[in-house]
Amino acid sequence: MNRKYLGNISLKIVTLILALVVWFYIVGELNEYPFSDEMLKINFSNPLITKVVPIQLNMVGTPPGGFKIDQSKVEFSPKELVMIGPKKLLERIQYIKTVPIDLKEYSKSNNITAALEPVFGARPSREGLIEIKIPVEKAE
């Protein structure tokens, strides 16, 4: 019976020492970062708000030779979007642009879908895709 408890005594001592080392380490870490009610407080110094922001098309380039696009006839929907973000950030945003739309690719009228350029720290209230109707005419 005595042999049953004393067998592999060296492994049992090493295991006990390792358990004590881990225990002291964990207690030390918990004391280094004490938990308090301060950790549970939420910072409302920069609250989230919503703002209606107009959308601006970002068209680059010109159509191929012999074609033109009358910017006043370009239609898109929606014209504005509700953005959600910190008050300080949204106060500075005047408009939101689409990703660049390369007009060199269009030799006939097209209906396209374009994404919005991301705004770091804010997000649109709905999917940020814009439907755009680009009328292409023959140049005179």
PDB file of C-alpha atoms in Angstrom:
ATOM      1  CA  MET A   1       0.000   0.000   0.000  1.00  0.00           C
ATOM      2  CA  ASN A   2       2.867   2.368   0.851  1.00  0.00           C
ATOM      3  CA  ARG A   3       4.419   1.636  -2.517  1.00  0.00           C
ATOM      4  CA  LYS A   4       1.191   2.706  -4.260  1.00  0.00           C
ATOM      5  CA  TYR A   5       1.436   6.253  -2.888  1.00  0.00           C
ATOM      6  CA  LEU A   6       5.211   6.630  -3.114  1.00  0.00           C
ATOM      7  CA  GLY A   7       5.587   5.308  -6.656  1.00  0.00           C
ATOM      8  CA  ASN A   8       6.892   7.946  -9.092  1.00  0.00           C
ATOM      9  CA  ILE A   9       7.376  10.398  -6.227  1.00  0.00           C
ATOM     10  CA  SER A  10       9.749  12.543  -8.305  1.00  0.00           C
ATOM     11  CA  LEU A  11       7.077  13.121 -10.970  1.00  0.00           C
ATOM     12  CA  LYS A  12       4.546  14.026  -8.300  1.00  0.00           C
ATOM     13  CA  ILE A  13       6.910  16.581  -6.747  1.00  0.00           C
ATOM     14  CA  VAL A  14       7.669  18.166 -10.149  1.00  0.00           C
ATOM     15  CA  THR A  15       3.945  18.364 -10.908  1.00  0.00           C
ATOM     16  CA  LEU A  16       3.249  20.014  -7.534  1.00  0.00           C
ATOM     17  CA  ILE A  17       6.019  22.583  -8.104  1.00  0.00           C
ATOM     18  CA  LEU A  18       4.717  23.407 -11.601  1.00  0.00           C
ATOM     19  CA  ALA A  19       1.179  23.807 -10.263  1.00  0.00           C
ATOM     20  CA  LEU A  20       2.411  26.236  -7.585  1.00  0.00           C
ATOM     21  CA  VAL A  21       4.421  28.242 -10.135  1.00  0.00           C
ATOM     22  CA  VAL A  22       1.388  28.562 -12.432  1.00  0.00           C
ATOM     23  CA  TRP A  23      -0.841  29.543  -9.496  1.00  0.00           C
ATOM     24  CA  PHE A  24       1.547  32.304  -8.354  1.00  0.00           C
ATOM     25  CA  TYR A  25       1.878  33.551 -11.932  1.00  0.00           C
ATOM     26  CA  ILE A  26      -1.900  33.827 -12.387  1.00  0.00           C
ATOM     27  CA  VAL A  27      -2.362  35.571  -9.024  1.00  0.00           C
ATOM     28  CA  GLY A  28       0.391  38.031  -9.971  1.00  0.00           C
ATOM     29  CA  GLU A  29      -1.246  38.794 -13.327  1.00  0.00           C
ATOM     30  CA  LEU A  30      -4.635  39.384 -11.708  1.00  0.00           C
ATOM     31  CA  ASN A  31      -3.135  41.764  -9.159  1.00  0.00           C
ATOM     32  CA  GLU A  32      -1.281  43.655 -11.885  1.00  0.00           C
ATOM     33  CA  TYR A  33      -4.540  44.370 -13.746  1.00  0.00           C
ATOM     34  CA  PRO A  34      -7.169  44.870 -11.067  1.00  0.00           C
ATOM     35  CA  PHE A  35     -10.781  44.761 -12.146  1.00  0.00           C
ATOM     36  CA  SER A  36     -12.966  47.636 -11.056  1.00  0.00           C
ATOM     37  CA  ASP A  37     -16.162  49.464 -11.863  1.00  0.00           C
ATOM     38  CA  GLU A  38     -14.096  51.852 -14.005  1.00  0.00           C
ATOM     39  CA  MET A  39     -13.567  49.071 -16.526  1.00  0.00           C
ATOM     40  CA  LEU A  40     -17.316  48.652 -16.951  1.00  0.00           C
ATOM     41  CA  LYS A  41     -18.043  52.309 -17.747  1.00  0.00           C
ATOM     42  CA  ILE A  42     -18.890  53.155 -21.333  1.00  0.00           C
ATOM     43  CA  ASN A  43     -17.315  56.216 -22.899  1.00  0.00           C
ATOM     44  CA  PHE A  44     -19.998  58.509 -24.316  1.00  0.00           C
ATOM     45  CA  SER A  45     -17.645  61.389 -25.122  1.00  0.00           C
ATOM     46  CA  ASN A  46     -17.938  60.648 -28.858  1.00  0.00           C
ATOM     47  CA  PRO A  47     -21.419  59.167 -29.396  1.00  0.00           C
ATOM     48  CA  LEU A  48     -22.588  57.537 -32.610  1.00  0.00           C
ATOM     49  CA  ILE A  49     -24.985  59.617 -34.677  1.00  0.00           C
ATOM     50  CA  THR A  50     -26.595  59.416 -38.099  1.00  0.00           C
ATOM     51  CA  LYS A  51     -26.235  61.949 -40.885  1.00  0.00           C
ATOM     52  CA  VAL A  52     -27.778  62.167 -44.345  1.00  0.00           C
ATOM     53  CA  VAL A  53     -24.875  62.570 -46.764  1.00  0.00           C
ATOM     54  CA  PRO A  54     -25.209  63.343 -50.495  1.00  0.00           C
ATOM     55  CA  ILE A  55     -23.587  60.930 -52.936  1.00  0.00           C
ATOM     56  CA  GLN A  56     -21.162  62.248 -55.547  1.00  0.00           C
ATOM     57  CA  LEU A  57     -20.286  60.265 -58.659  1.00  0.00           C
ATOM     58  CA  ASN A  58     -16.565  59.823 -59.240  1.00  0.00           C
ATOM     59  CA  MET A  59     -16.336  59.585 -63.047  1.00  0.00           C
ATOM     60  CA  VAL A  60     -12.871  59.529 -64.592  1.00  0.00           C
ATOM     61  CA  GLY A  61     -11.629  59.508 -68.167  1.00  0.00           C
ATOM     62  CA  THR A  62     -13.563  60.170 -71.361  1.00  0.00           C
ATOM     63  CA  PRO A  63     -15.550  57.852 -73.636  1.00  0.00           C
ATOM     64  CA  PRO A  64     -13.849  56.380 -76.715  1.00  0.00           C
ATOM     65  CA  GLY A  65     -13.485  58.602 -79.791  1.00  0.00           C
ATOM     66  CA  GLY A  66     -16.754  59.557 -81.442  1.00  0.00           C
ATOM     67  CA  PHE A  67     -18.804  59.311 -78.234  1.00  0.00           C
ATOM     68  CA  LYS A  68     -19.703  61.723 -75.455  1.00  0.00           C
ATOM     69  CA  ILE A  69     -21.483  61.679 -72.112  1.00  0.00           C
ATOM     70  CA  ASP A  70     -23.636  64.609 -71.058  1.00  0.00           C
ATOM     71  CA  GLN A  71     -22.986  64.802 -67.295  1.00  0.00           C
ATOM     72  CA  SER A  72     -26.344  66.537 -66.732  1.00  0.00           C
ATOM     73  CA  LYS A  73     -28.200  63.486 -68.115  1.00  0.00           C
ATOM     74  CA  VAL A  74     -26.471  60.945 -65.878  1.00  0.00           C
ATOM     75  CA  GLU A  75     -29.006  59.587 -63.392  1.00  0.00           C
ATOM     76  CA  PHE A  76     -28.309  57.679 -60.199  1.00  0.00           C
ATOM     77  CA  SER A  77     -30.192  56.382 -57.214  1.00  0.00           C
ATOM     78  CA  PRO A  78     -30.113  56.909 -54.305  1.00  0.00           C
ATOM     79  CA  LYS A  79     -28.903  60.516 -54.312  1.00  0.00           C
ATOM     80  CA  GLU A  80     -28.070  60.443 -50.606  1.00  0.00           C
ATOM     81  CA  LEU A  81     -27.312  57.921 -47.917  1.00  0.00           C
ATOM     82  CA  VAL A  82     -27.616  57.792 -44.145  1.00  0.00           C
ATOM     83  CA  MET A  83     -24.205  57.282 -42.545  1.00  0.00           C
ATOM     84  CA  ILE A  84     -23.647  56.052 -38.983  1.00  0.00           C
ATOM     85  CA  GLY A  85     -20.526  57.012 -37.086  1.00  0.00           C
ATOM     86  CA  PRO A  86     -18.926  59.136 -34.391  1.00  0.00           C
ATOM     87  CA  LYS A  87     -20.230  62.696 -34.215  1.00  0.00           C
ATOM     88  CA  LYS A  88     -16.783  64.255 -34.687  1.00  0.00           C
ATOM     89  CA  LEU A  89     -16.195  62.262 -37.878  1.00  0.00           C
ATOM     90  CA  LEU A  90     -19.617  62.805 -39.462  1.00  0.00           C
ATOM     91  CA  GLU A  91     -19.474  66.557 -38.840  1.00  0.00           C
ATOM     92  CA  ARG A  92     -16.505  66.701 -41.253  1.00  0.00           C
ATOM     93  CA  ILE A  93     -18.082  64.600 -44.023  1.00  0.00           C
ATOM     94  CA  GLN A  94     -19.743  66.758 -46.703  1.00  0.00           C
ATOM     95  CA  TYR A  95     -20.397  64.003 -49.268  1.00  0.00           C
ATOM     96  CA  ILE A  96     -19.488  60.417 -50.049  1.00  0.00           C
ATOM     97  CA  LYS A  97     -18.020  59.393 -53.412  1.00  0.00           C
ATOM     98  CA  THR A  98     -18.455  56.285 -55.478  1.00  0.00           C
ATOM     99  CA  VAL A  99     -15.460  54.243 -56.465  1.00  0.00           C
ATOM    100  CA  PRO A 100     -13.947  55.615 -59.697  1.00  0.00           C
ATOM    101  CA  ILE A 101     -16.100  54.906 -62.769  1.00  0.00           C
ATOM    102  CA  ASP A 102     -13.880  54.713 -65.863  1.00  0.00           C
ATOM    103  CA  LEU A 103     -15.773  56.283 -68.779  1.00  0.00           C
ATOM    104  CA  LYS A 104     -13.263  54.913 -71.339  1.00  0.00           C
ATOM    105  CA  GLU A 105     -15.170  51.622 -71.246  1.00  0.00           C
ATOM    106  CA  TYR A 106     -18.517  53.006 -72.448  1.00  0.00           C
ATOM    107  CA  SER A 107     -19.415  53.369 -76.126  1.00  0.00           C
ATOM    108  CA  LYS A 108     -23.148  52.818 -75.556  1.00  0.00           C
ATOM    109  CA  SER A 109     -25.618  53.710 -72.815  1.00  0.00           C
ATOM    110  CA  ASN A 110     -25.328  51.518 -69.741  1.00  0.00           C
ATOM    111  CA  ASN A 111     -26.971  50.860 -66.412  1.00  0.00           C
ATOM    112  CA  ILE A 112     -24.308  49.993 -63.855  1.00  0.00           C
ATOM    113  CA  THR A 113     -23.993  49.399 -60.153  1.00  0.00           C
ATOM    114  CA  ALA A 114     -21.161  51.152 -58.342  1.00  0.00           C
ATOM    115  CA  ALA A 115     -19.925  50.801 -54.790  1.00  0.00           C
ATOM    116  CA  LEU A 116     -19.158  53.647 -52.431  1.00  0.00           C
ATOM    117  CA  GLU A 117     -15.654  54.451 -51.284  1.00  0.00           C
ATOM    118  CA  PRO A 118     -15.305  53.282 -47.678  1.00  0.00           C
ATOM    119  CA  VAL A 119     -15.181  55.888 -44.932  1.00  0.00           C
ATOM    120  CA  PHE A 120     -12.904  54.771 -42.102  1.00  0.00           C
ATOM    121  CA  GLY A 121     -14.811  54.882 -38.805  1.00  0.00           C
ATOM    122  CA  ALA A 122     -18.299  55.232 -40.329  1.00  0.00           C
ATOM    123  CA  ARG A 123     -20.635  52.940 -42.193  1.00  0.00           C
ATOM    124  CA  PRO A 124     -23.729  53.300 -44.373  1.00  0.00           C
ATOM    125  CA  SER A 125     -27.069  52.424 -42.808  1.00  0.00           C
ATOM    126  CA  ARG A 126     -27.835  50.131 -45.748  1.00  0.00           C
ATOM    127  CA  GLU A 127     -25.954  48.445 -48.568  1.00  0.00           C
ATOM    128  CA  GLY A 128     -23.633  50.965 -50.201  1.00  0.00           C
ATOM    129  CA  LEU A 129     -24.411  50.245 -53.859  1.00  0.00           C
ATOM    130  CA  ILE A 130     -25.575  52.922 -56.294  1.00  0.00           C
ATOM    131  CA  GLU A 131     -27.557  52.287 -59.489  1.00  0.00           C
ATOM    132  CA  ILE A 132     -26.281  54.579 -62.263  1.00  0.00           C
ATOM    133  CA  LYS A 133     -27.692  55.219 -65.745  1.00  0.00           C
ATOM    134  CA  ILE A 134     -24.967  56.518 -68.068  1.00  0.00           C
ATOM    135  CA  PRO A 135     -26.344  57.812 -71.399  1.00  0.00           C
ATOM    136  CA  VAL A 136     -23.717  57.720 -74.146  1.00  0.00           C
ATOM    137  CA  GLU A 137     -24.317  59.754 -77.300  1.00  0.00           C
ATOM    138  CA  LYS A 138     -22.483  60.018 -80.611  1.00  0.00           C
ATOM    139  CA  ALA A 139     -20.267  63.080 -80.705  1.00  0.00           C
ATOM    140  CA  GLU A 140     -21.108  65.646 -83.350  1.00  0.00           C
TER     141      GLU A 140
END
